[in-house]
Coordinates of C-alpha atoms and ligand atoms in Angstrom, one line a residue:
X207 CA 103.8 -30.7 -129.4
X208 CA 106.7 -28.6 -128.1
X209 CA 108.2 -29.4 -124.5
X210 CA 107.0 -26.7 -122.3
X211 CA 108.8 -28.5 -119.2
X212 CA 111.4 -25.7 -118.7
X213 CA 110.1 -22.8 -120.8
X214 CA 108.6 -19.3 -119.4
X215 CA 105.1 -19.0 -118.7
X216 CA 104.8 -15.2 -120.3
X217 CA 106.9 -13.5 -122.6
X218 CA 107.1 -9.4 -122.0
X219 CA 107.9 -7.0 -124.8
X220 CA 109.1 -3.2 -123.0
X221 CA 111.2 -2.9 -119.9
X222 CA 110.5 0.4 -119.2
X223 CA 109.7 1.4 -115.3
X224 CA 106.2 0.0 -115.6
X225 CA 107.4 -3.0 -117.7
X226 CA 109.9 -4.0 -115.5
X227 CA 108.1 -3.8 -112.5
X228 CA 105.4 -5.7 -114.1
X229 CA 107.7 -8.5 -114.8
X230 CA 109.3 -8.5 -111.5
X231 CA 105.8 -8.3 -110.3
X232 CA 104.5 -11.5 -112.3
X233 CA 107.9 -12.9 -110.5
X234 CA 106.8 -12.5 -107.6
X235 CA 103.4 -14.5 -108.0
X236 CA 105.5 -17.3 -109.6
X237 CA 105.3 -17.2 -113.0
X238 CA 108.8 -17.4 -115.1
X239 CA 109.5 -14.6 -117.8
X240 CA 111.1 -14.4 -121.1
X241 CA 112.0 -10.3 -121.3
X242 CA 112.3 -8.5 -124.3
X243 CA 113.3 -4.5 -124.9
X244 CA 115.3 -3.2 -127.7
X245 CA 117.1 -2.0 -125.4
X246 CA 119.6 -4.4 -124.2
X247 CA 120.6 -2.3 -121.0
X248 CA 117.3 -2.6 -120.2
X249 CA 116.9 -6.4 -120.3
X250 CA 120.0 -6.7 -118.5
X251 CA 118.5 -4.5 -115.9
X252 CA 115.7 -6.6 -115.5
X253 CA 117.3 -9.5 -114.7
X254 CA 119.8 -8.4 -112.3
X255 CA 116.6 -6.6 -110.5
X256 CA 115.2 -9.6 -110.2
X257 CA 118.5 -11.5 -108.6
X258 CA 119.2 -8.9 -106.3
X259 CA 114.8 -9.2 -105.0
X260 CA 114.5 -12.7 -105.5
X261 CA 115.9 -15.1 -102.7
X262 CA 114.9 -18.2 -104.0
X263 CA 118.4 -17.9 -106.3
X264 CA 116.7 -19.4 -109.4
X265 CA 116.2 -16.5 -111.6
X266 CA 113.2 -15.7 -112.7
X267 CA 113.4 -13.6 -115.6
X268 CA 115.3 -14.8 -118.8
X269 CA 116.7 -12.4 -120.7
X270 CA 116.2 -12.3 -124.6
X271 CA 117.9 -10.5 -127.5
X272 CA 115.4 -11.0 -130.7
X273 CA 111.5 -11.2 -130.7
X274 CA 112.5 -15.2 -132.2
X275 CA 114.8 -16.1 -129.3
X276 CA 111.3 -14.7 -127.4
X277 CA 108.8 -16.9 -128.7
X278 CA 111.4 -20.0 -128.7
X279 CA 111.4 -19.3 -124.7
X280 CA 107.7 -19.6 -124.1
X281 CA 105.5 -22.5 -123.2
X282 CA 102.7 -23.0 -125.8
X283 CA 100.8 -21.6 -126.4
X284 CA 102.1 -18.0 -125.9
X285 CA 101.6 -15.8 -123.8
X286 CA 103.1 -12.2 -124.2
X287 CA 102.9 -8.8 -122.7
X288 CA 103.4 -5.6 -124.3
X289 CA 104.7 -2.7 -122.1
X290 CA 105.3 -0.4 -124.8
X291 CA 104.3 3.4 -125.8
X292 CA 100.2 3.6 -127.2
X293 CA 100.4 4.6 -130.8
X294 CA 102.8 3.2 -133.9
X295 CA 104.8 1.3 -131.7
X296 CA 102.2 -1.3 -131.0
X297 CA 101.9 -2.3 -134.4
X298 CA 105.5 -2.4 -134.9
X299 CA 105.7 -4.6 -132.0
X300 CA 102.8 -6.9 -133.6
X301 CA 104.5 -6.9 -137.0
X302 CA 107.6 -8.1 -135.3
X303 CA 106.2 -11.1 -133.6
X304 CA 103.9 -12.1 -136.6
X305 CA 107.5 -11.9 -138.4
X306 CA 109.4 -14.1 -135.7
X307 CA 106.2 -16.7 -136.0
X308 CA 103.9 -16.0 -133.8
X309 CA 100.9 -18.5 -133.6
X310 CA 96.9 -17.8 -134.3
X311 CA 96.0 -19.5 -130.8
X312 CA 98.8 -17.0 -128.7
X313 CA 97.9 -14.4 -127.2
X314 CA 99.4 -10.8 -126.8
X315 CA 98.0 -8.6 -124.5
X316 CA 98.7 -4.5 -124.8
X317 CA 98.9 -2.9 -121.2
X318 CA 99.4 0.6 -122.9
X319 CA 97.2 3.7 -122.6
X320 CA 96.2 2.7 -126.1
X321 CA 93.0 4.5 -127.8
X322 CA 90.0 2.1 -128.0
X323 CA 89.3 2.7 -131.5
X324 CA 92.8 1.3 -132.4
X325 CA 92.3 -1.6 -129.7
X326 CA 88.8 -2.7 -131.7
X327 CA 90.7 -2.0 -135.3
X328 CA 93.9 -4.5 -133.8
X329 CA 91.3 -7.4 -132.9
X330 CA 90.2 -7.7 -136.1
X331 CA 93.7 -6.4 -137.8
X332 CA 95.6 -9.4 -136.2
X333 CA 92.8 -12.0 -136.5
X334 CA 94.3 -14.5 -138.0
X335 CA 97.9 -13.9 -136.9
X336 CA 97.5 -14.1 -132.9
X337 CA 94.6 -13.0 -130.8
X338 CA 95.1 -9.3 -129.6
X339 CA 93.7 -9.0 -126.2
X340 CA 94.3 -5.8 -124.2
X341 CA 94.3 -5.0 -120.2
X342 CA 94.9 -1.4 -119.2
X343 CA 97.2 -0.9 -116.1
X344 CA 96.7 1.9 -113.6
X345 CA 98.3 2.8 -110.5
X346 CA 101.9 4.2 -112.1
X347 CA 105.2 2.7 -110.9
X348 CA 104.5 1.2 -107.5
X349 CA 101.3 -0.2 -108.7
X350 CA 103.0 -2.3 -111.9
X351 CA 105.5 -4.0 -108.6
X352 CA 103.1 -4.4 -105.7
X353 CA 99.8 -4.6 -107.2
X354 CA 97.9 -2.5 -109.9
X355 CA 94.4 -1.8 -111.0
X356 CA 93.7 -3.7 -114.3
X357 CA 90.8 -3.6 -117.0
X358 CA 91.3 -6.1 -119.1
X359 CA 89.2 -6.8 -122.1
X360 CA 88.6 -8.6 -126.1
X361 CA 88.1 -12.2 -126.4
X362 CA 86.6 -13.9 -123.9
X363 CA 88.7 -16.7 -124.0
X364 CA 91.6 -15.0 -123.5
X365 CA 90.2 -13.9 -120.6
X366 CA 90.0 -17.1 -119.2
X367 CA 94.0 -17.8 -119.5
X368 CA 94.8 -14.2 -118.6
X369 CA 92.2 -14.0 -115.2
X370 CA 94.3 -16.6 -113.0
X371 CA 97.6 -14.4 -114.1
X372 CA 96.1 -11.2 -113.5
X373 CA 94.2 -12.0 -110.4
X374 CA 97.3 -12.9 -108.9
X375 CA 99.3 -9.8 -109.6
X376 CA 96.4 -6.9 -109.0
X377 CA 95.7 -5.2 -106.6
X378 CA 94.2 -6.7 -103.7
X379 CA 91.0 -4.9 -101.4
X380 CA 89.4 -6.5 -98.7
X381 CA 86.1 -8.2 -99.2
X382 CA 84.1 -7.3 -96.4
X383 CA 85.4 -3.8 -95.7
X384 CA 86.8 -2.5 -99.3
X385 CA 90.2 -1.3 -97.7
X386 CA 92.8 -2.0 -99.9
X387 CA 95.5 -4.9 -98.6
X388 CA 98.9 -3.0 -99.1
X389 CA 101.7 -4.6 -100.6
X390 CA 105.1 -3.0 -100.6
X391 CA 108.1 -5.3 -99.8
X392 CA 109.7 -7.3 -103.3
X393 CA 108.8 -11.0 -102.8
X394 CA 106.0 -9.8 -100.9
X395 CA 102.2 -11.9 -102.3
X396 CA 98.3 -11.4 -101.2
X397 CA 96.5 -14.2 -101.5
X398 CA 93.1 -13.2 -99.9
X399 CA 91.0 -10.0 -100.9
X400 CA 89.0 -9.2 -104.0
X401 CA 91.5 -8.5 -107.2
X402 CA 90.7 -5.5 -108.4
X403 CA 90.9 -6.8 -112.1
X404 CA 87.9 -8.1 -114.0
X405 CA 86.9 -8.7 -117.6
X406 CA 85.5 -5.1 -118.8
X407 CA 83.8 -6.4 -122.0
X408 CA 84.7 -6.8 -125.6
X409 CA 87.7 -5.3 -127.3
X410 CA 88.1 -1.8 -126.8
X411 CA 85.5 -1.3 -123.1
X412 CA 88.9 -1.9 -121.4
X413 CA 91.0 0.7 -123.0
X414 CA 87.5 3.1 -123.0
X415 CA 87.3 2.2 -119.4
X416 CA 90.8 3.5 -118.6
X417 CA 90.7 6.3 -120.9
X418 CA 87.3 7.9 -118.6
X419 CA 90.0 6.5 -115.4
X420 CA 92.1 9.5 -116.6
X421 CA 89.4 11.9 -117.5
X422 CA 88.3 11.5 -113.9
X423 CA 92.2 11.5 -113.0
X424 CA 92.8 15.0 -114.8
X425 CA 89.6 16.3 -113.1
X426 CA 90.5 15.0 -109.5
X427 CA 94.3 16.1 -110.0
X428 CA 92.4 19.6 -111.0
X429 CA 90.3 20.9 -108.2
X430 CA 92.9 19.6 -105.9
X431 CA 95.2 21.9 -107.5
X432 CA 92.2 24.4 -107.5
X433 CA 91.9 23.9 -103.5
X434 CA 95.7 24.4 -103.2
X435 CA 95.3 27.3 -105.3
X436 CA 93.0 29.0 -103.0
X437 CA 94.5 28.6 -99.5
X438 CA 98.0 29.7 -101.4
X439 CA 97.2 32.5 -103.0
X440 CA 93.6 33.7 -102.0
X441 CA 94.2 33.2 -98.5
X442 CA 98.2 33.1 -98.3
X443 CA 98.9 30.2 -96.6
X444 CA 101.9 28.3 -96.7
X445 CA 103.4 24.9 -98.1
X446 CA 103.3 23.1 -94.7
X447 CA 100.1 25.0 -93.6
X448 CA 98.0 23.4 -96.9
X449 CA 100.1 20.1 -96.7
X450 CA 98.6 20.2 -92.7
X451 CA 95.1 21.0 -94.3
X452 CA 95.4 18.0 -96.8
X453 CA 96.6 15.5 -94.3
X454 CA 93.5 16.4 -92.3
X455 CA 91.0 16.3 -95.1
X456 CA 92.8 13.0 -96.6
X457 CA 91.3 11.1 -92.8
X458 CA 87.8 11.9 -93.8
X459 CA 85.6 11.5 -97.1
X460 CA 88.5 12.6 -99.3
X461 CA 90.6 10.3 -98.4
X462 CA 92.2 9.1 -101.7
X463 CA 96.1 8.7 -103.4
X464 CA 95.7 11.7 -105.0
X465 CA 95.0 13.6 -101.9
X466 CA 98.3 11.8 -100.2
X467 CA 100.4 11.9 -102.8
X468 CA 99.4 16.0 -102.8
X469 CA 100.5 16.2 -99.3
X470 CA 104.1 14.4 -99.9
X471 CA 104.6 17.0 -102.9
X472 CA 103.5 19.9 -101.1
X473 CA 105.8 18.8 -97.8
X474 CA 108.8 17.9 -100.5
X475 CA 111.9 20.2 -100.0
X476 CA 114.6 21.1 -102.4
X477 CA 118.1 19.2 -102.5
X478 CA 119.9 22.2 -103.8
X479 CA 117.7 24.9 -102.4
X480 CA 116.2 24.1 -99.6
X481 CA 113.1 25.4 -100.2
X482 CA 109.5 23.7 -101.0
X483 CA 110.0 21.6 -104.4
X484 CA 106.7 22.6 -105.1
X485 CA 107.4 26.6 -105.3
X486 CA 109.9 26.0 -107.5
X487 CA 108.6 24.0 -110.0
X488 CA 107.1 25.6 -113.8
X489 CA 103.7 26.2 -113.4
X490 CA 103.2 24.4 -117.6
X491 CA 100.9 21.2 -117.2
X492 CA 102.2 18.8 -119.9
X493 CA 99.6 15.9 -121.3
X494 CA 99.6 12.4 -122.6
X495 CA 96.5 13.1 -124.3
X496 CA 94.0 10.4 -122.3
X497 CA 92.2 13.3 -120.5
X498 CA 91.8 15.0 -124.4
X499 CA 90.2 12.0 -125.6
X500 CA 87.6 11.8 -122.6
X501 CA 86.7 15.1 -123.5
X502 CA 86.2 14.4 -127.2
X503 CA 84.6 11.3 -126.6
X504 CA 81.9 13.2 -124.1
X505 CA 81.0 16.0 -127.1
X506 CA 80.9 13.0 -129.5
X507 CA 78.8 10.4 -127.0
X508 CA 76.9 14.0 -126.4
X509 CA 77.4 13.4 -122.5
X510 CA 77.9 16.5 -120.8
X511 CA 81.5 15.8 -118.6
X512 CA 82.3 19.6 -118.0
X513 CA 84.5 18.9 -115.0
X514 CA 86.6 16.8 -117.0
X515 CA 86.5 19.3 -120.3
X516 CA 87.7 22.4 -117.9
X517 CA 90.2 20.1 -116.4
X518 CA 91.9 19.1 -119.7
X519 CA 91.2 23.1 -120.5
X520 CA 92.9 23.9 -117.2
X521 CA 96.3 22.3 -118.3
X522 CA 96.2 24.0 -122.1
X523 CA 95.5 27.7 -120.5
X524 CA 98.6 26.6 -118.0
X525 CA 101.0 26.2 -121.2
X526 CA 100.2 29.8 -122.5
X527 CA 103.0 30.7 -119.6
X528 CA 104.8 33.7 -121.6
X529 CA 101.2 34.7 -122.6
X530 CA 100.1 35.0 -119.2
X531 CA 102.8 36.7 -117.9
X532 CA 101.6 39.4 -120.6
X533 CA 98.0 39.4 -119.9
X534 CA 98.8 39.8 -115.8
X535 CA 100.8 43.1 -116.6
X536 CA 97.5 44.2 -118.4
X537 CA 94.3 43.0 -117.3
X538 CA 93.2 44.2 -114.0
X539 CA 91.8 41.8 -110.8
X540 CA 89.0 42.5 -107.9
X541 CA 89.5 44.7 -105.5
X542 CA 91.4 43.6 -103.0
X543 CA 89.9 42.4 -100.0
X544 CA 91.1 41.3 -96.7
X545 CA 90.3 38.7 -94.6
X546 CA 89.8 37.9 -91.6
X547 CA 91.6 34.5 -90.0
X548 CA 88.2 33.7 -89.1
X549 CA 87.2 33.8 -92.6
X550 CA 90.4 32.0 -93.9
X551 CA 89.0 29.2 -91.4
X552 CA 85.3 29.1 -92.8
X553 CA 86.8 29.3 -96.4
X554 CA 88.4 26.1 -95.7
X555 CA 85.9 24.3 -94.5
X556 CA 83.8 25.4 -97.4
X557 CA 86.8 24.6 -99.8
X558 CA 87.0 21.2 -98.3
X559 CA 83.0 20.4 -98.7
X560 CA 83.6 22.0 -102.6
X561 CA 86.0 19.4 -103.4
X562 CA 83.6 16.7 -102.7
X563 CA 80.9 17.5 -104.0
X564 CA 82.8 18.8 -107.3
X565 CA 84.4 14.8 -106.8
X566 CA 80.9 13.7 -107.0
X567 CA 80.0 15.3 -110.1
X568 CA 83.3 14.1 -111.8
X569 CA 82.4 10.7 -110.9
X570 CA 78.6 11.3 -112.3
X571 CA 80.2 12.3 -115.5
X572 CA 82.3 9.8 -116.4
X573 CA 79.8 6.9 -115.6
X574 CA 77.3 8.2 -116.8
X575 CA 79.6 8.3 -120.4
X576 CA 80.8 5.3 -119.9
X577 CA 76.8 4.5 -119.6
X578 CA 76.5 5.8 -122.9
X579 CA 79.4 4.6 -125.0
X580 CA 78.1 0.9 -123.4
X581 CA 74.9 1.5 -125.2
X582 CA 76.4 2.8 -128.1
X583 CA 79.2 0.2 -128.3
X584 CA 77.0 -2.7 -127.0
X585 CA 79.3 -3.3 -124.3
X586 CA 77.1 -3.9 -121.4
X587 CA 79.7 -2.5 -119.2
X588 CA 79.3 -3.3 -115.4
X589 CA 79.5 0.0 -113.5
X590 CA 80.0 -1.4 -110.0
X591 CA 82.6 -4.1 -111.3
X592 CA 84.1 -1.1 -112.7
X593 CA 84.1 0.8 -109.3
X594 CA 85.4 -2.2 -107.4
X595 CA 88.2 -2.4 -109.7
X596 CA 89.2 1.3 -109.1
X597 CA 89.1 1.1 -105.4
X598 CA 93.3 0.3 -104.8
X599 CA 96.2 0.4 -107.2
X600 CA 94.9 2.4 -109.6
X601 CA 95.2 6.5 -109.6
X602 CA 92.4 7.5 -108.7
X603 CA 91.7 5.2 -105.8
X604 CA 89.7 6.3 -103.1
X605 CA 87.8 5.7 -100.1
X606 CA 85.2 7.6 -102.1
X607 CA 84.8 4.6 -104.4
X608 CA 83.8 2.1 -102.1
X609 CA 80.4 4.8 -101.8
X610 CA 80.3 4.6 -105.8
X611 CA 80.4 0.9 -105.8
X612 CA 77.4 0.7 -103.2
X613 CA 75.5 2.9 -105.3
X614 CA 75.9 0.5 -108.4
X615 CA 75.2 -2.4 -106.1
X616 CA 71.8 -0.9 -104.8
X617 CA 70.9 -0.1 -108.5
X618 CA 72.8 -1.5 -111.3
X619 CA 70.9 0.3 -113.4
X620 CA 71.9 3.6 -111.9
X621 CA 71.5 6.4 -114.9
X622 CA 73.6 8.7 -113.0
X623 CA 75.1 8.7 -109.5
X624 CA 73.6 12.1 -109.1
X625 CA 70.1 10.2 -108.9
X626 CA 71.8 7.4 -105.5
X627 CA 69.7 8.7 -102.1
X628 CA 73.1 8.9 -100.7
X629 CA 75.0 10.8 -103.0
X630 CA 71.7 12.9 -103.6
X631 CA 72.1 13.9 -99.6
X632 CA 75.7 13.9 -99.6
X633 CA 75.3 17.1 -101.8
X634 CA 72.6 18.9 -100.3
X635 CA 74.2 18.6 -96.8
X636 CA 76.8 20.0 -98.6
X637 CA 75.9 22.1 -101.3
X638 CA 75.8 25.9 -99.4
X639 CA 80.0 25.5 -98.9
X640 CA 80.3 24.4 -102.0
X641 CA 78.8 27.7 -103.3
X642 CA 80.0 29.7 -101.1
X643 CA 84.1 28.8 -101.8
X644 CA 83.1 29.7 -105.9
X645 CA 81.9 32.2 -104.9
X646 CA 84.8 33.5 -102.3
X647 CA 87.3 32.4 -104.6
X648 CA 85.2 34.2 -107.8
X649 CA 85.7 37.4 -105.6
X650 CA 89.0 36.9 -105.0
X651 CA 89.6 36.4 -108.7
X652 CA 91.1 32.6 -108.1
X653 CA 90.2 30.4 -111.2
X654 CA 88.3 27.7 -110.2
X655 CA 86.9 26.5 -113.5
X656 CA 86.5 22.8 -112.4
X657 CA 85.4 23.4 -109.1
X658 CA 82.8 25.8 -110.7
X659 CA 82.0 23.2 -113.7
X660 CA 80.5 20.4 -111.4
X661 CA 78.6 23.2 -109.7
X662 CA 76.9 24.2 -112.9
X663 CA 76.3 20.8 -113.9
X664 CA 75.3 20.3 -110.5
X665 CA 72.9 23.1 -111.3
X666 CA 71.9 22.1 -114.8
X667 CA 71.4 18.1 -113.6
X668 CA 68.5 19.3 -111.2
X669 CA 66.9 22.3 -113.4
X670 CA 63.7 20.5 -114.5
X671 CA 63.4 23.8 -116.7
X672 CA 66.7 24.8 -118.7
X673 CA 66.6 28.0 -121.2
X674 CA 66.7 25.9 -124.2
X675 CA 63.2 27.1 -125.1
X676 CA 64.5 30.5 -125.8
X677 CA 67.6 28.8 -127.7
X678 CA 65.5 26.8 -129.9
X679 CA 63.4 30.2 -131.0
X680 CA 66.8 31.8 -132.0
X681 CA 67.6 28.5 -134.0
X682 CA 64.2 28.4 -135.8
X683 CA 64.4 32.4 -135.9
X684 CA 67.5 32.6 -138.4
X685 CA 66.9 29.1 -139.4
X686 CA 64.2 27.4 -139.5
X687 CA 65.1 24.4 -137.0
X688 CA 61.9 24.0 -136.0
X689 CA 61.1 23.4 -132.4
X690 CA 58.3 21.6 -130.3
X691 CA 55.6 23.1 -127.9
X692 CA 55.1 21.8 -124.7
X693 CA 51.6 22.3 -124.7
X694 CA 51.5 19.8 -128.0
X695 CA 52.2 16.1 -128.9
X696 CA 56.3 16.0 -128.3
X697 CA 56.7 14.6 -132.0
X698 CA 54.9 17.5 -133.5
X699 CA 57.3 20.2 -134.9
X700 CA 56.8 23.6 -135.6
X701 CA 58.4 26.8 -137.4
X702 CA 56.9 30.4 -137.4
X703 CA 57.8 33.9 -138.9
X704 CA 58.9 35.5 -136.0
X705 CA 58.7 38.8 -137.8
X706 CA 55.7 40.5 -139.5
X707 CA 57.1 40.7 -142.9
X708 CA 58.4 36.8 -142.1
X709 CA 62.1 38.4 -142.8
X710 CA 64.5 39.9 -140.0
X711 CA 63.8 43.4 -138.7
X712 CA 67.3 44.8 -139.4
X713 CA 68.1 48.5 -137.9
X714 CA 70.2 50.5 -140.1
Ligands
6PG206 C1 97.5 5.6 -114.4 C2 97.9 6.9 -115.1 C3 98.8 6.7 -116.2 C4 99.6 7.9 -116.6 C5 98.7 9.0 -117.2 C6 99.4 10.3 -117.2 O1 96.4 5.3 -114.4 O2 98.4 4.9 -114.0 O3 96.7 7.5 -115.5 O4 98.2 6.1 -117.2 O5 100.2 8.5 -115.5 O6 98.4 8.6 -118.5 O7 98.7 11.1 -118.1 P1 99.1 12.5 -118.5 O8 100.6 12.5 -118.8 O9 98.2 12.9 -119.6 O10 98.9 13.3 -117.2

């Protein structure tokens, strides 16, 4: 039995922004570190971050130079924390520890944007090595220090060593209201409040959990960008005049991060220039790839999530810059029309009522995949857990989510939030605007594909009748797909000649 008097309690692997605040973050809440980058400058930077915040004088965070001087830090059984790019590097990192003696009853848990496939393949990869646990993070650089959103999930056991440690370092929300308890100052701890981190389910729900998180986030992040692109250039306003508009629509039901954080970019000025950051800045979208995999994941699932395929869609069609500049030379818009500054005022008040409703349909989307990769996967996900945990320190945070979590408390068996009374009123209260600004902005030749996307699946949710009937006679025409009859037993199928001679009528 090793002598854990004076070890660490976690060993952490990556001291990249979000590492390092992690660790500093795990500080805070009491709990000693090993630290371990490749990077030495790093490590170093670590610790004297953690001298310079922490006033008890004892530091906190032990520096280490080799994945062996790691482990020989650490209490037993371990404990570690990878903070490390998703891909190769993870296994690298694995290899490494199983190479500096890592033990079958330690566990390491990856924080990274991993892909869940590869989280399920490491479970069973690293068996009998260590147990591989994972816990996605959310909520960027100020969430790792002061509190993030966290969806951990793999063996259940694991969970029950990592749930004190991650309970204390989430982010916090208040129990009876929902409103998140901010954090901000180093040395600063909550206490009280929900965490919002709970056990997702089995290895690879986490990682599948965060990976629809950014689907959502690419799609929210888009029809913002599609609002601001309206007021800019549809209706002309200004930098401070949509970052006024923002503010005002961030105190009511779209009150979210994204919405604030919108607002501070849109205000930001220049250093050298002096003029708005914003204007200024190459209109290219760059990608991870976690919005890419939603997407795919929705075709494969065969869950229609439009908002979040035109979203990821919206960033690739931003890339083709030098393209674009071509295509503007040549292809022609609407005619111009003018309007009115009592328009411009309706138009944003429509814009504003698009954006949530759109919102809602995002949301619908991804839990009603995640609904469906759960069945597939067996994961028996919990969609209201889910919501709670994405109500503070993750991205997408929201007022909004608090509403999502009710719905999934009135009915955990919710198929999709489309079918929740309130959300069901929310958009036909709102539903005229909502048309109305794809259509202004349709005249005025703004692209507002995600916007637009949530309307047609708005459209296509509550169409008891689609034209699928006449799609399925063009399959069986040139194929013979076969296709059923509403007017006969739905397991019957049928196939006719749809031409007199039982061949195509071809003109010549
Ligand atoms: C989060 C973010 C985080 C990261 C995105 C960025 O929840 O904290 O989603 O994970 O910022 O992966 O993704 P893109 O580079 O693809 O926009």
């Amino acid at each position: 039995m090793s002598d854990n008097t004076h070890k660490c309690d976690i060993g952490f692997v990556g001291l990249g922004v979000m590492g390092k605040n992690l660790v500093l973050n795990l500080a805070d809440n009491g709990y000693k570190i090993a630290a371990f980058d490749l990077d030495s400058e790093k490590v170093g930077a670590a610790m004297a971050q953690d001298v310079a915040e922490n006033k008890t004088g004892v530091p906190r965070v032990v520096g280490c130079s080799s994945y062996t001087e790691l482990l020989s830090q650490l209490k037993s059984p371990h404990l570690i924390v990878l903070s490390v790019p998703a891909g190769a590097v993870v296994d690298q990192v694995c290899q490494n520890l199983i190479g500096a003696g890592i033990h079958p009853d330690d566990i390491v848990i990856d924080t990274g944007n991993s892909l869940w496939t590869d989280t399920v393949e490491r479970e069973t990869k690293y068996k009998e090595n260590f147990i591989f646990f994972s816990s996605a993070v959310s909520g960027g650089e100020v969430g790792a220090r002061f509190g993030p959103a966290l969806m951990p999930s793999g063996s259940a056991y694991a969970w029950t060593r990592v749930k004190p440690i991650w309970s204390a370092i989430a982010a916090k929300v208040d129990a009876e209201t929902g409103k998140p308890l901010e954090r901000t100052k180093p040395g600063e701890i909550i206490e009280h409040g929900e965490p919002c981190a709970d056990y997702i389910g089995p290895a690879g729900a986490g990682h599948y959990v965060k990976m629809v998180h950014n689907g959502i986030e690419y799609a929210d992040m888009q029809m913002i960008c599609e609002a601001y692109h309206v007021l800019r250039e549809g209706l002309g306003l200004d930098c401070e005049q949509i970052a006024d508009i923002f503010a005002q629509w961030n105190e009511g039901v779209l009150d979210s991060y994204l919405m604030e954080i919108s607002v501070e970019v849109l205000r930001h000025k220049d250093a050298e220039t002096g003029k708005h950051l914003v204007d200024l800045i190459l209109d290219k979208a760059g990608q991870k790839g976690t919005g890419l995999w939603t997407a795919v994941s929705s075709l494969e699932v065969g869950c229609p999530a439009p908002t979040i395929s035109q979203a990821v869609y919206a960033r690739s069609i931003s890339s083709f810059k030098d393209l674009r500049g071509e295509t503007s030379q040549k292809l022609s818009p609407p005619a111009s029309v003018t309007i009115s500054e009592d328009e411009k005022q309706d138009i944003i008040v429509q814009l504003h009522d698009a954006l949530y409703c759109a919102k809602i349909c995002a949301y619908a989307q991804g839990f009603q995949l995640m609904k469906l990769a759960s069945v597939e996967q067996n994961w028996d996900l919990n969609f209201a857990s889910i919501a709670k945990i994405w109500r503070s320190g993750c991205i997408i945070r929201a007022r909004f989510l608090q509403s999502i979590t009710d719905a999934f408390e009135r009915n955990h068996k919710l198929e999709n939030v489309l079918l929740d009374d309130f959300f069901a009123e929310q958009l036909s209260n709102y539903q005229q605007n909502w048309r109305l600004a794809v259509a202004r902005a349709t005249m005025i030749g703004i692209p507002i594909g995600a916007i637009s996307a949530s309307l047609s699946y708005y459209d296509s949710m509550r169409s008891a009748v689609l034209p699928a009937n006449l799609l399925q006679g063009q399959r069986d025409y040139f194929g013979a797909h076969t296709f059923r009859r509403l007017d006969k037993p739905e397991n019957h199928k049928f196939h006719v000649e749809w031409t007199e001679a039982g061949r195509p009528i071809r003109k010549i």
